[in-house]
mmCIF file of C-alpha atoms in Angstrom:
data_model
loop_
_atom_site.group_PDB
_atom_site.id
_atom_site.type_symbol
_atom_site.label_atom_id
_atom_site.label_comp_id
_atom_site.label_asym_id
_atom_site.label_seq_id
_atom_site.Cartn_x
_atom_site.Cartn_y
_atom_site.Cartn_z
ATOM 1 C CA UNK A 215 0.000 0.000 0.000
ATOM 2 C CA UNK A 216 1.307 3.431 -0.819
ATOM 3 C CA UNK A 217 2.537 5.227 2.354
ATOM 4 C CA UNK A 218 0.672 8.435 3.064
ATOM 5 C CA UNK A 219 3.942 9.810 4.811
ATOM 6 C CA UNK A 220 7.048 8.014 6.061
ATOM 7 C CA UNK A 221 8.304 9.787 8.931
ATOM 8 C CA UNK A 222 11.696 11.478 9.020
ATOM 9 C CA UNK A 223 14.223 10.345 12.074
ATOM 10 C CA UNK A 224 14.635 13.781 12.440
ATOM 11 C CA UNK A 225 10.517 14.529 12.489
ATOM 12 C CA UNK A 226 9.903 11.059 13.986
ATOM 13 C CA UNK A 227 11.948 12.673 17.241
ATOM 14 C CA UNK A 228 10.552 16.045 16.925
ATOM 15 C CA UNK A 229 7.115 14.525 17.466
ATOM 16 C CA UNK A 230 8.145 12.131 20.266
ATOM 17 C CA UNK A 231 9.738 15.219 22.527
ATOM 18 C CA UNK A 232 6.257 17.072 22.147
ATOM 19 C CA UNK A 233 4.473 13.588 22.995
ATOM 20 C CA UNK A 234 6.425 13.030 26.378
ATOM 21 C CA UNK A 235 5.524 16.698 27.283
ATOM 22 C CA UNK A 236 1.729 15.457 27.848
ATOM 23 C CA UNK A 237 1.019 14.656 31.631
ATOM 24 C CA UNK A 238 -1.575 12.142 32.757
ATOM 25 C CA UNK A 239 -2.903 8.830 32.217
ATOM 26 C CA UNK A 240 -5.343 8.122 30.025
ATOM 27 C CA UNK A 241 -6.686 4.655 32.001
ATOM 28 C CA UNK A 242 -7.215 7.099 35.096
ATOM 29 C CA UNK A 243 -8.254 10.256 33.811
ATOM 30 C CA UNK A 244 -9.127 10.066 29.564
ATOM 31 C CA UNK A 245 -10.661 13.540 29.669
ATOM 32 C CA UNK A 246 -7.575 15.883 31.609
ATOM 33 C CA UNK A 247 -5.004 13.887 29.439
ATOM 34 C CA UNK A 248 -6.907 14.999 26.189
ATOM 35 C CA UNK A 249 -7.362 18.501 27.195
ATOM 36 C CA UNK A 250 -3.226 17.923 27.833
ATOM 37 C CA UNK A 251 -2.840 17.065 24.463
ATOM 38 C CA UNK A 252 -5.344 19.707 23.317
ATOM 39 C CA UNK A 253 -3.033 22.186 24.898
ATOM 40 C CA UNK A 254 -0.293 21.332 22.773
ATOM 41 C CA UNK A 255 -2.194 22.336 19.419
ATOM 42 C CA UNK A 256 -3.528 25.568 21.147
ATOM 43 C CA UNK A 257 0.219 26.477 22.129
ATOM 44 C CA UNK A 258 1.530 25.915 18.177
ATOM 45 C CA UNK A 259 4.110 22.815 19.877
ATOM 46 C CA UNK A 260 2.426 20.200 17.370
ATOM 47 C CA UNK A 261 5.568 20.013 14.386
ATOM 48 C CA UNK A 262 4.319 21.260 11.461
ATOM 49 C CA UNK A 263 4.691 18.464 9.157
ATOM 50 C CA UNK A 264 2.445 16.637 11.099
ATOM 51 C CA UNK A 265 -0.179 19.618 11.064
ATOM 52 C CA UNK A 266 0.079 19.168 6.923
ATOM 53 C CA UNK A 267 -0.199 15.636 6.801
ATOM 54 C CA UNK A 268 -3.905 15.722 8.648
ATOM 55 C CA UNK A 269 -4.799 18.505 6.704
ATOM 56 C CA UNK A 270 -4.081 16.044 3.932
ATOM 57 C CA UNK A 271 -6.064 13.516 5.059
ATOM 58 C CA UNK A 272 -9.009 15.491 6.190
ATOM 59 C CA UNK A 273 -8.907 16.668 2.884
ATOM 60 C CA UNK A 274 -8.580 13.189 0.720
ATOM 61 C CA UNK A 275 -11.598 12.052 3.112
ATOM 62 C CA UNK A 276 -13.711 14.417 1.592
ATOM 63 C CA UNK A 277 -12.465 13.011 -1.701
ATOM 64 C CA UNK A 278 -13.774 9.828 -0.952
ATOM 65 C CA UNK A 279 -10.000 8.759 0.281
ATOM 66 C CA UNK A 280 -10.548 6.108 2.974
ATOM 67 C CA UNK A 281 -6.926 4.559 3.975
ATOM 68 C CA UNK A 282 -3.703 6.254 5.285
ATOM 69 C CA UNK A 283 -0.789 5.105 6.429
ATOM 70 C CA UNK A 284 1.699 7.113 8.611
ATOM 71 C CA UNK A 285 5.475 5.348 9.295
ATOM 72 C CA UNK A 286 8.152 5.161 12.071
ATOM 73 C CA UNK A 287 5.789 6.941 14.236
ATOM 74 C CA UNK A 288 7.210 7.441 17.657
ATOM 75 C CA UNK A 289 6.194 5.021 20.680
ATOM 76 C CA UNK A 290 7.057 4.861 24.109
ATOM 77 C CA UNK A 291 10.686 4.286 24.915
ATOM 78 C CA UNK A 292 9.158 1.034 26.466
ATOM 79 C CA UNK A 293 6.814 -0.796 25.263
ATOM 80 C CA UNK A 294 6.142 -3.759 27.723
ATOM 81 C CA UNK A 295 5.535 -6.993 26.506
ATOM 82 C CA UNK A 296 1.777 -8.013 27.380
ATOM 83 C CA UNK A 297 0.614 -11.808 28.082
ATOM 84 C CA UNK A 298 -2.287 -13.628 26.496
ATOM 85 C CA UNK A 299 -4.412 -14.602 29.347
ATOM 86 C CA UNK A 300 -5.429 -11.106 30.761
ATOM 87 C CA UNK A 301 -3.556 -8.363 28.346
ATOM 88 C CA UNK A 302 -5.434 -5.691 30.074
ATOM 89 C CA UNK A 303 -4.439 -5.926 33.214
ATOM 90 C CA UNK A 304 -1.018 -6.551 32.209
ATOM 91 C CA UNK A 305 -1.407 -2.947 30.496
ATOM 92 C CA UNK A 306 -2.009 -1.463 33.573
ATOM 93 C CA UNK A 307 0.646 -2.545 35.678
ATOM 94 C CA UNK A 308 3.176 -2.850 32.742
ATOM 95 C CA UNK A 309 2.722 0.438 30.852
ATOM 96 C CA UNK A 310 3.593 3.548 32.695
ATOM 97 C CA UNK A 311 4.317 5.863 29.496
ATOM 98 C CA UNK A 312 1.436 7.319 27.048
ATOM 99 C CA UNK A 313 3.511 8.488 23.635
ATOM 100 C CA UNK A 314 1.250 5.892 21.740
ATOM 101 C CA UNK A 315 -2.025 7.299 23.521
ATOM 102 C CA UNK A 316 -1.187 10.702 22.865
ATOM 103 C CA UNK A 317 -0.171 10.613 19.257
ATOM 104 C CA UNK A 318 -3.828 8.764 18.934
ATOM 105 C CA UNK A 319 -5.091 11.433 20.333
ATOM 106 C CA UNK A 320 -3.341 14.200 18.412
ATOM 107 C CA UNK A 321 -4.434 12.342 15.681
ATOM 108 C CA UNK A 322 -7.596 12.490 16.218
ATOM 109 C CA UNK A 323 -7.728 15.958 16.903
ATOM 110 C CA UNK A 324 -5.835 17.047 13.839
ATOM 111 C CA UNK A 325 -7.686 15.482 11.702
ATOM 112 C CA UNK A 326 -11.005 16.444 13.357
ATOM 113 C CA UNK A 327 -12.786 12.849 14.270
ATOM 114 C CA UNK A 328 -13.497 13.270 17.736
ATOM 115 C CA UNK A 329 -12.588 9.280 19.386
ATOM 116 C CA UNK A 330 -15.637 7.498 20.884
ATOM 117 C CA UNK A 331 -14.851 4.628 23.211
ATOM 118 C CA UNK A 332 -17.628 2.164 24.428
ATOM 119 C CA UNK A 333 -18.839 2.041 28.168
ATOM 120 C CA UNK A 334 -19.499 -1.703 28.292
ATOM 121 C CA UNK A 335 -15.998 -2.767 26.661
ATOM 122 C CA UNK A 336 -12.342 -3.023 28.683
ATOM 123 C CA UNK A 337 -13.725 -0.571 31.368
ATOM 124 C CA UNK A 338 -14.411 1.957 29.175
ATOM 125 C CA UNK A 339 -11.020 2.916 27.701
ATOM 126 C CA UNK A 340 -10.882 4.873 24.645
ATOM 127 C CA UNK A 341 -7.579 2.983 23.398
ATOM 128 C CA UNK A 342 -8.215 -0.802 23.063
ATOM 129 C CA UNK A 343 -5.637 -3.506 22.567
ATOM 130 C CA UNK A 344 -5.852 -5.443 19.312
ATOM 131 C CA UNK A 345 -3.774 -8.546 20.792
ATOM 132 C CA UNK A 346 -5.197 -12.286 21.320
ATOM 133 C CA UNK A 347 -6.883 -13.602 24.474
ATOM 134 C CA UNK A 348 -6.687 -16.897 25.464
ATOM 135 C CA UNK A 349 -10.321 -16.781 26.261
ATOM 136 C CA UNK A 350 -11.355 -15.690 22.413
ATOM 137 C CA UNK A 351 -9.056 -19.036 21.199
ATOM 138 C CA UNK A 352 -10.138 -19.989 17.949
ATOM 139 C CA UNK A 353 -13.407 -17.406 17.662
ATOM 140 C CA UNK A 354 -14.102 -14.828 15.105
ATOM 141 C CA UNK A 355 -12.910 -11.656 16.696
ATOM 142 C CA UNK A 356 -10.012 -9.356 17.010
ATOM 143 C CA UNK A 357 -8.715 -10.325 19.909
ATOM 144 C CA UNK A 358 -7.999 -14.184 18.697
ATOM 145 C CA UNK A 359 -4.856 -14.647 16.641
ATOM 146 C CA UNK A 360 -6.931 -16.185 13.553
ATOM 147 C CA UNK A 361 -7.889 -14.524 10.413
ATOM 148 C CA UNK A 362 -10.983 -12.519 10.135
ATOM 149 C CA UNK A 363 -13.487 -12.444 7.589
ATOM 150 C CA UNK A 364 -14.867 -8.817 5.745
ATOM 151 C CA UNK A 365 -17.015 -6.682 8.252
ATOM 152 C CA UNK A 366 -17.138 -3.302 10.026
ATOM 153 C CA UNK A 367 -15.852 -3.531 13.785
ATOM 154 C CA UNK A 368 -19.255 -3.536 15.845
ATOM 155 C CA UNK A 369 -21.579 -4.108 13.028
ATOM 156 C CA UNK A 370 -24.522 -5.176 15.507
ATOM 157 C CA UNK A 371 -24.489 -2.197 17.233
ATOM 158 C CA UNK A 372 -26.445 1.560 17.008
ATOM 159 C CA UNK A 373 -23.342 3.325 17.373
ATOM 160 C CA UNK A 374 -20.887 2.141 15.337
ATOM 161 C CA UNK A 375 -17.438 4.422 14.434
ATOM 162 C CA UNK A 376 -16.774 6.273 11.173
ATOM 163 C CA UNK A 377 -12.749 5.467 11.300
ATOM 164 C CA UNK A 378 -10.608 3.104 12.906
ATOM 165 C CA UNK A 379 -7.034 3.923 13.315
ATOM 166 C CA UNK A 380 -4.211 1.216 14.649
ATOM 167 C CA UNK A 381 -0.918 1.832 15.855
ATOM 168 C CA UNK A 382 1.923 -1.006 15.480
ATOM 169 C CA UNK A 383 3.115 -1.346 18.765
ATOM 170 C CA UNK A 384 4.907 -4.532 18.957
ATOM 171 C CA UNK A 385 4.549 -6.119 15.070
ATOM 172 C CA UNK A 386 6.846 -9.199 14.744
ATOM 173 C CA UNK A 387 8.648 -8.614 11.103
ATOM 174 C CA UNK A 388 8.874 -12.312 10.502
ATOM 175 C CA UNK A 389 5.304 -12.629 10.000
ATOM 176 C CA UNK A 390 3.367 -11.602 7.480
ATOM 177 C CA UNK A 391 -0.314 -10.835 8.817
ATOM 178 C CA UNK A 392 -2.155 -8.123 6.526
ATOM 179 C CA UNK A 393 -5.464 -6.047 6.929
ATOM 180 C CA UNK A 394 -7.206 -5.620 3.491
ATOM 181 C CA UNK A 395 -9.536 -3.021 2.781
ATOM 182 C CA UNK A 396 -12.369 -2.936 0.180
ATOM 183 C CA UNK A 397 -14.442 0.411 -0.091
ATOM 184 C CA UNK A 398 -17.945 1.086 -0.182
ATOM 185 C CA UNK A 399 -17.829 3.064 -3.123
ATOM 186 C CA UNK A 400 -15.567 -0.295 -4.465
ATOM 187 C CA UNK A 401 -18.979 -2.628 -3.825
ATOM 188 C CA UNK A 402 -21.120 -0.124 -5.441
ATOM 189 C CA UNK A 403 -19.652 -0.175 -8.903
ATOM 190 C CA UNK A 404 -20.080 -4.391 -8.783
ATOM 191 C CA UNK A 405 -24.342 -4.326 -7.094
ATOM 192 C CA UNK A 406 -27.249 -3.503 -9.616
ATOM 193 C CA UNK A 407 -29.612 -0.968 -8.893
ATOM 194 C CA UNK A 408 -32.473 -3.634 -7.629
ATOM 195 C CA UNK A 409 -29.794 -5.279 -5.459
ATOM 196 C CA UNK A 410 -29.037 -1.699 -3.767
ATOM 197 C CA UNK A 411 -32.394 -1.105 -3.325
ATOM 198 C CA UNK A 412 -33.020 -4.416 -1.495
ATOM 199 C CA UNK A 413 -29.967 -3.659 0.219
ATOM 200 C CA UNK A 414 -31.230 -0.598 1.291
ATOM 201 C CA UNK A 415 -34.398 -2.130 3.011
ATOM 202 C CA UNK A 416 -34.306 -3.745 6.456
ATOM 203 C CA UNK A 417 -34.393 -7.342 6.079
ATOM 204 C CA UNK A 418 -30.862 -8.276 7.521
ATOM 205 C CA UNK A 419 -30.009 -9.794 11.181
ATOM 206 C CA UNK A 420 -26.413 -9.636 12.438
ATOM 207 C CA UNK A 421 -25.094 -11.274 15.619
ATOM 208 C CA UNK A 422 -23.321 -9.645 18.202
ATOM 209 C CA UNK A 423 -19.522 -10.298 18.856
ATOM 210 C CA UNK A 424 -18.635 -12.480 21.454
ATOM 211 C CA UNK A 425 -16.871 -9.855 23.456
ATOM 212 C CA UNK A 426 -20.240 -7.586 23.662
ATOM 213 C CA UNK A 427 -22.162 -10.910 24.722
ATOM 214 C CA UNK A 428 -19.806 -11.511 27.496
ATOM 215 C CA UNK A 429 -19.782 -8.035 28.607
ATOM 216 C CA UNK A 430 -23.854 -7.706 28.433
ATOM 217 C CA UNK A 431 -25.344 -11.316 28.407
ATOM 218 C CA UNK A 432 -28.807 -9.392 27.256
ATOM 219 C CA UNK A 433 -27.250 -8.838 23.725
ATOM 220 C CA UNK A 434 -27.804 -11.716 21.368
ATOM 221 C CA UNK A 435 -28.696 -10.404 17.671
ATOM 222 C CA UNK A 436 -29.034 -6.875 16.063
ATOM 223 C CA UNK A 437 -32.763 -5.487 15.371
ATOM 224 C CA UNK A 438 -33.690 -5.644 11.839
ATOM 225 C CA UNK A 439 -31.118 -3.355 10.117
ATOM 226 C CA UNK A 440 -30.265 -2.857 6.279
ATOM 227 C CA UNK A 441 -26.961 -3.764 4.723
ATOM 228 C CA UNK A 442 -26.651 -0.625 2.577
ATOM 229 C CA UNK A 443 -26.944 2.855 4.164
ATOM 230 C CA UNK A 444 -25.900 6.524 3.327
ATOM 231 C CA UNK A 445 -24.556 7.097 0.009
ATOM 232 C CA UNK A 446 -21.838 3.915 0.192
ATOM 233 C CA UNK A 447 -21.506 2.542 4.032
ATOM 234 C CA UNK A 448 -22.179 -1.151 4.301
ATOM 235 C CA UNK A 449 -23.133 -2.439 7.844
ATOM 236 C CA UNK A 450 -22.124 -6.309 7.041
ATOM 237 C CA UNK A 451 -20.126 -9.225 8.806
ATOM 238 C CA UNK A 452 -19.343 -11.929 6.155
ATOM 239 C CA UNK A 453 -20.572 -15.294 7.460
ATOM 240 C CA UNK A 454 -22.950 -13.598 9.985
ATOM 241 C CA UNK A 455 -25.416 -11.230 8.344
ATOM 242 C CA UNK A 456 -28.474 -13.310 7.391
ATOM 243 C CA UNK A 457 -31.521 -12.354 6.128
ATOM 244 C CA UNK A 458 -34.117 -12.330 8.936
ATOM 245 C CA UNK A 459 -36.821 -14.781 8.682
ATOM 246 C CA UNK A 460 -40.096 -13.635 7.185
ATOM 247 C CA UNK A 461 -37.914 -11.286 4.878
ATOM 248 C CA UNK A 462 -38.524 -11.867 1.162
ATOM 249 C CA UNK A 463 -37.115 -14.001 -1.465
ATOM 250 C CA UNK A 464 -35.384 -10.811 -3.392
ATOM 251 C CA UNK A 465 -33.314 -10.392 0.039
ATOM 252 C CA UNK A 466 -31.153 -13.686 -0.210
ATOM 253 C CA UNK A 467 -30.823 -13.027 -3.845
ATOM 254 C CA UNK A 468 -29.397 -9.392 -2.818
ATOM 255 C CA UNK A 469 -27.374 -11.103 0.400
ATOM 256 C CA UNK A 470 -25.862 -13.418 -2.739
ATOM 257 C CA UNK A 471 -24.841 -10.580 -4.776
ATOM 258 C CA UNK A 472 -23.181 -8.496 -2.329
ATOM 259 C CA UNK A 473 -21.115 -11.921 -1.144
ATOM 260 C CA UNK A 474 -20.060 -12.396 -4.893
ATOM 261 C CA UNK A 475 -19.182 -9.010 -5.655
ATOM 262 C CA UNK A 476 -16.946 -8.454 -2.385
ATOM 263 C CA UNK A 477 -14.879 -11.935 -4.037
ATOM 264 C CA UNK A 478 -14.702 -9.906 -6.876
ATOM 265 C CA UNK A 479 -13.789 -6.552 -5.538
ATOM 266 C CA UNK A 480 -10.776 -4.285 -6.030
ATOM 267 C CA UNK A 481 -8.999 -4.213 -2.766
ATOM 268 C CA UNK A 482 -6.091 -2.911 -0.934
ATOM 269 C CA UNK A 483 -3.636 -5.231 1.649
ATOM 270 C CA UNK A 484 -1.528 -3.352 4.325
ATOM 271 C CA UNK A 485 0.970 -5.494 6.694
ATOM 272 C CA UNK A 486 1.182 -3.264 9.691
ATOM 273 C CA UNK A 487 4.873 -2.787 10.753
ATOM 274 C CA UNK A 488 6.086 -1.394 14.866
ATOM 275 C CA UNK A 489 5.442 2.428 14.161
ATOM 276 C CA UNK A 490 3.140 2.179 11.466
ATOM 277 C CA UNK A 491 -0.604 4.587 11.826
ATOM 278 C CA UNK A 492 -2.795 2.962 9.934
ATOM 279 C CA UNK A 493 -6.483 4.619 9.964
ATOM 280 C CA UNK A 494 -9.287 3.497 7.261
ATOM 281 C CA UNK A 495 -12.964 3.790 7.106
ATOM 282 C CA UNK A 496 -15.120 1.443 9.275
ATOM 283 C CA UNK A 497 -18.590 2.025 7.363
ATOM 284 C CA UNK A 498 -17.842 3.008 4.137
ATOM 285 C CA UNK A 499 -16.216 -0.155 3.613
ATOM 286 C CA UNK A 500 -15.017 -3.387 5.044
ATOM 287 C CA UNK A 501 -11.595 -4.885 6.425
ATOM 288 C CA UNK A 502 -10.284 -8.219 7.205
ATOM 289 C CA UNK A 503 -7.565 -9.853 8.533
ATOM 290 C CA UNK A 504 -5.377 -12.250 6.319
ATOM 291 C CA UNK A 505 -2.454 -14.564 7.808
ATOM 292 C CA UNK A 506 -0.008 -15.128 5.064
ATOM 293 C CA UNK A 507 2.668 -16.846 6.654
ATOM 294 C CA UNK A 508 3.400 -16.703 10.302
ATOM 295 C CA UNK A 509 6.544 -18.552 10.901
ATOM 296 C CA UNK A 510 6.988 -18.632 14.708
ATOM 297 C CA UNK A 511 2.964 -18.648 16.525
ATOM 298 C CA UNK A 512 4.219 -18.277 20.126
ATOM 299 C CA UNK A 513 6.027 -14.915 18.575
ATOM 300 C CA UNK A 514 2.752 -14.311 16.721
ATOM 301 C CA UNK A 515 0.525 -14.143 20.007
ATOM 302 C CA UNK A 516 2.788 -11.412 21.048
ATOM 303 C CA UNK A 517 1.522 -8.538 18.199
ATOM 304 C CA UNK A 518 -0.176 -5.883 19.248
ATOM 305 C CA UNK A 519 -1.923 -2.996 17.639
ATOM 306 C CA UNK A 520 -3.457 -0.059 19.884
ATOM 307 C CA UNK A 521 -7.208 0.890 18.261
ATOM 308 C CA UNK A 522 -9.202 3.617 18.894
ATOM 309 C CA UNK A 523 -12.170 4.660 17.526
ATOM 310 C CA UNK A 524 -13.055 7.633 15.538
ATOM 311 C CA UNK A 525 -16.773 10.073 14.453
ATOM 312 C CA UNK A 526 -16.112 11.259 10.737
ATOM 313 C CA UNK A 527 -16.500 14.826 12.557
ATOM 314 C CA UNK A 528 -17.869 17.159 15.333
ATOM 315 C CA UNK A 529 -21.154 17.072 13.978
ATOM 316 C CA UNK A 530 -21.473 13.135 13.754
ATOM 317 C CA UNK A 531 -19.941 13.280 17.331
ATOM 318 C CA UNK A 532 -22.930 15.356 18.386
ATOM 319 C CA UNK A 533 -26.281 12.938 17.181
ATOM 320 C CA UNK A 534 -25.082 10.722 19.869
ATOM 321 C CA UNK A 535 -24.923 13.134 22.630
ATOM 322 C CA UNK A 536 -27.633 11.400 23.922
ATOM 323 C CA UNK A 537 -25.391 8.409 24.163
ATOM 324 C CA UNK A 538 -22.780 9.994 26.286
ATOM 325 C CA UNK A 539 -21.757 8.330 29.821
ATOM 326 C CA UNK A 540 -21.599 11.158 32.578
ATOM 327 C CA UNK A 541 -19.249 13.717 31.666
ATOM 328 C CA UNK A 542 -17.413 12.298 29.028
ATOM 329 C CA UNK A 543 -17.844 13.613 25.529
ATOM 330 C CA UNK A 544 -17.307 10.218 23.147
ATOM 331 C CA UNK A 545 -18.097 7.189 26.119
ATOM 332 C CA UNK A 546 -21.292 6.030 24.289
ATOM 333 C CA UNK A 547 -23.186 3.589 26.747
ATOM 334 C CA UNK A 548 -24.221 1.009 23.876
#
């Protein structure tokens, strides 16, 4: 995939010395260490090439650009090696620097989509740790070490994120483990106008993810949603989306269509490397996880990635206000 920008050693250190200026922890206190990092773009301290780069990518979004990749981004001086049975925890007590959390953040802020973090899921946090649990062994999520099939991350839900941006933290280079991208706009081009329609129309049931059924035993399967939505989003999990009983005929043949013409799509492949920011669109369009070759699994189990969640904008931000947990601007309670 082409880079968006490779980092410089002599930006790449620029940006780390503003990053370790930023106070706080964001597991304690997520909205004083964002107002931290806030200060930083209201003082001018935020290098300039990075200010130009997410005007750039603001910009291609409105151009209907949906991937970026930044390289040798800085990270924390440390960054602590986290086990498989309980990687949160081991987060906690482990991790005592924030350079990844804040350059998220700056990120975010830079290039104006606000993060949104989920009240039921790892306590809350607005940074979550793309690693695998020993609990999730062998299931279709994130957080096992398998691949994953085409889908938007929390396709089930009412509040679902506009971006999703990952951060290499600890990417073993033996391994080749990519995340492909196919765009709504992509899908489009390959659906007739009857299929869109259908699409368009309610008649589609989608499971919720194992991790949101263990964290709220009440959730089981989505309300009748549509697959199609907007001008180009797609709200689908391949291999889970089914058309809900009592729907008609004209929605399996339209379920059919959109399977065949996401085998047939144009799409993009991106192995993540330690340092690499890699942000893409969650609705309009769909991302997987492919293992090419992984030579060494113990070593495998060890990659992490640092998520967070993104709104396309302010505005977006604001129609789930009504979401919001207490005081915290982006901690939706679904």
């Amino acid at each position: 995939m082409h880079l968006t920008h490779e980092l410089t050693g002599a930006e790449r250190r620029s940006l780390y010395s503003v990053l370790t200026t930023v106070r706080g922890n964001p597991y304690q206190d997520y909205p004083a260490f964002a107002l931290a990092v806030a200060d930083l773009v209201a003082a001018g301290s935020v290098p300039s090439f990075l200010t130009e780069v997410c005007d750039r990518i603001r910009a291609d979004r409105r151009d209907g650009v949906d991937v970026h990749v930044l390289r040798n981004c800085p990270l924390d001086d440390e960054v602590p090696l986290l086990g498989n049975a309980d990687p949160l925890a081991d987060k906690y007590a482990r991790k005592t620097t924030f350079v990844a959390e804040a350059l998220h953040t700056l990120f975010s802020l830079l290039t104006g989509a606000p993060l949104l973090a989920y009240a039921s899921r790892f306590n809350g946090d607005f940074f979550t740790d793309v690693i695998a649990h020993d609990q999730y062994a062998g299931q279709q999520t994130g957080f096992a070490e398998g691949e994953l099939v085409f889908h938007n991350d929390r396709t089930a839900h009412r509040v679902r994120a506009d971006f999703i941006t990952l951060l290499g933290m600890r990417c073993p280079e033996g391994d080749l483990v990519y995340t492909g991208f196919v765009s709504g706009r992509e899908l489009l081009t390959r659906l007739t106008d009857i299929d869109q329609e259908v699409l368009r129309t309610p008649y589609f049931v989608t499971p919720f993810d194992v991790v949101s059924r263990d964290a709220n035993q009440g959730l089981t399967q989505s309300g009748l949603h549509p697959i199609l939505e907007n001008a180009h989003s797609f709200r689908y999990l391949d291999t889970h989306t089914t058309v809900a009983a009592g729907s008609p005929d004209e929605a399996k043949d339209a379920l059919i269509a959109l399977k065949n013409s996401l085998a047939r799509a144009e799409r993009t492949r991106h192995r993540i490397r330690t340092g690499d920011l890699f942000t893409f669109a969650n609705q309009d369009g769909l991302h997987n996880r492919e293992r090419i070759e992984v030579d060494d699994p113990a070593r495998a189990r060890e990659r992490w990635l640092l998520k967070t969640y993104a709104f396309r904008d302010e505005a977006r931000a604001a129609r789930f206000a009504d979401e919001w947990v207490g005081a915290v601007p982006g901690l939706v309670g679904d």
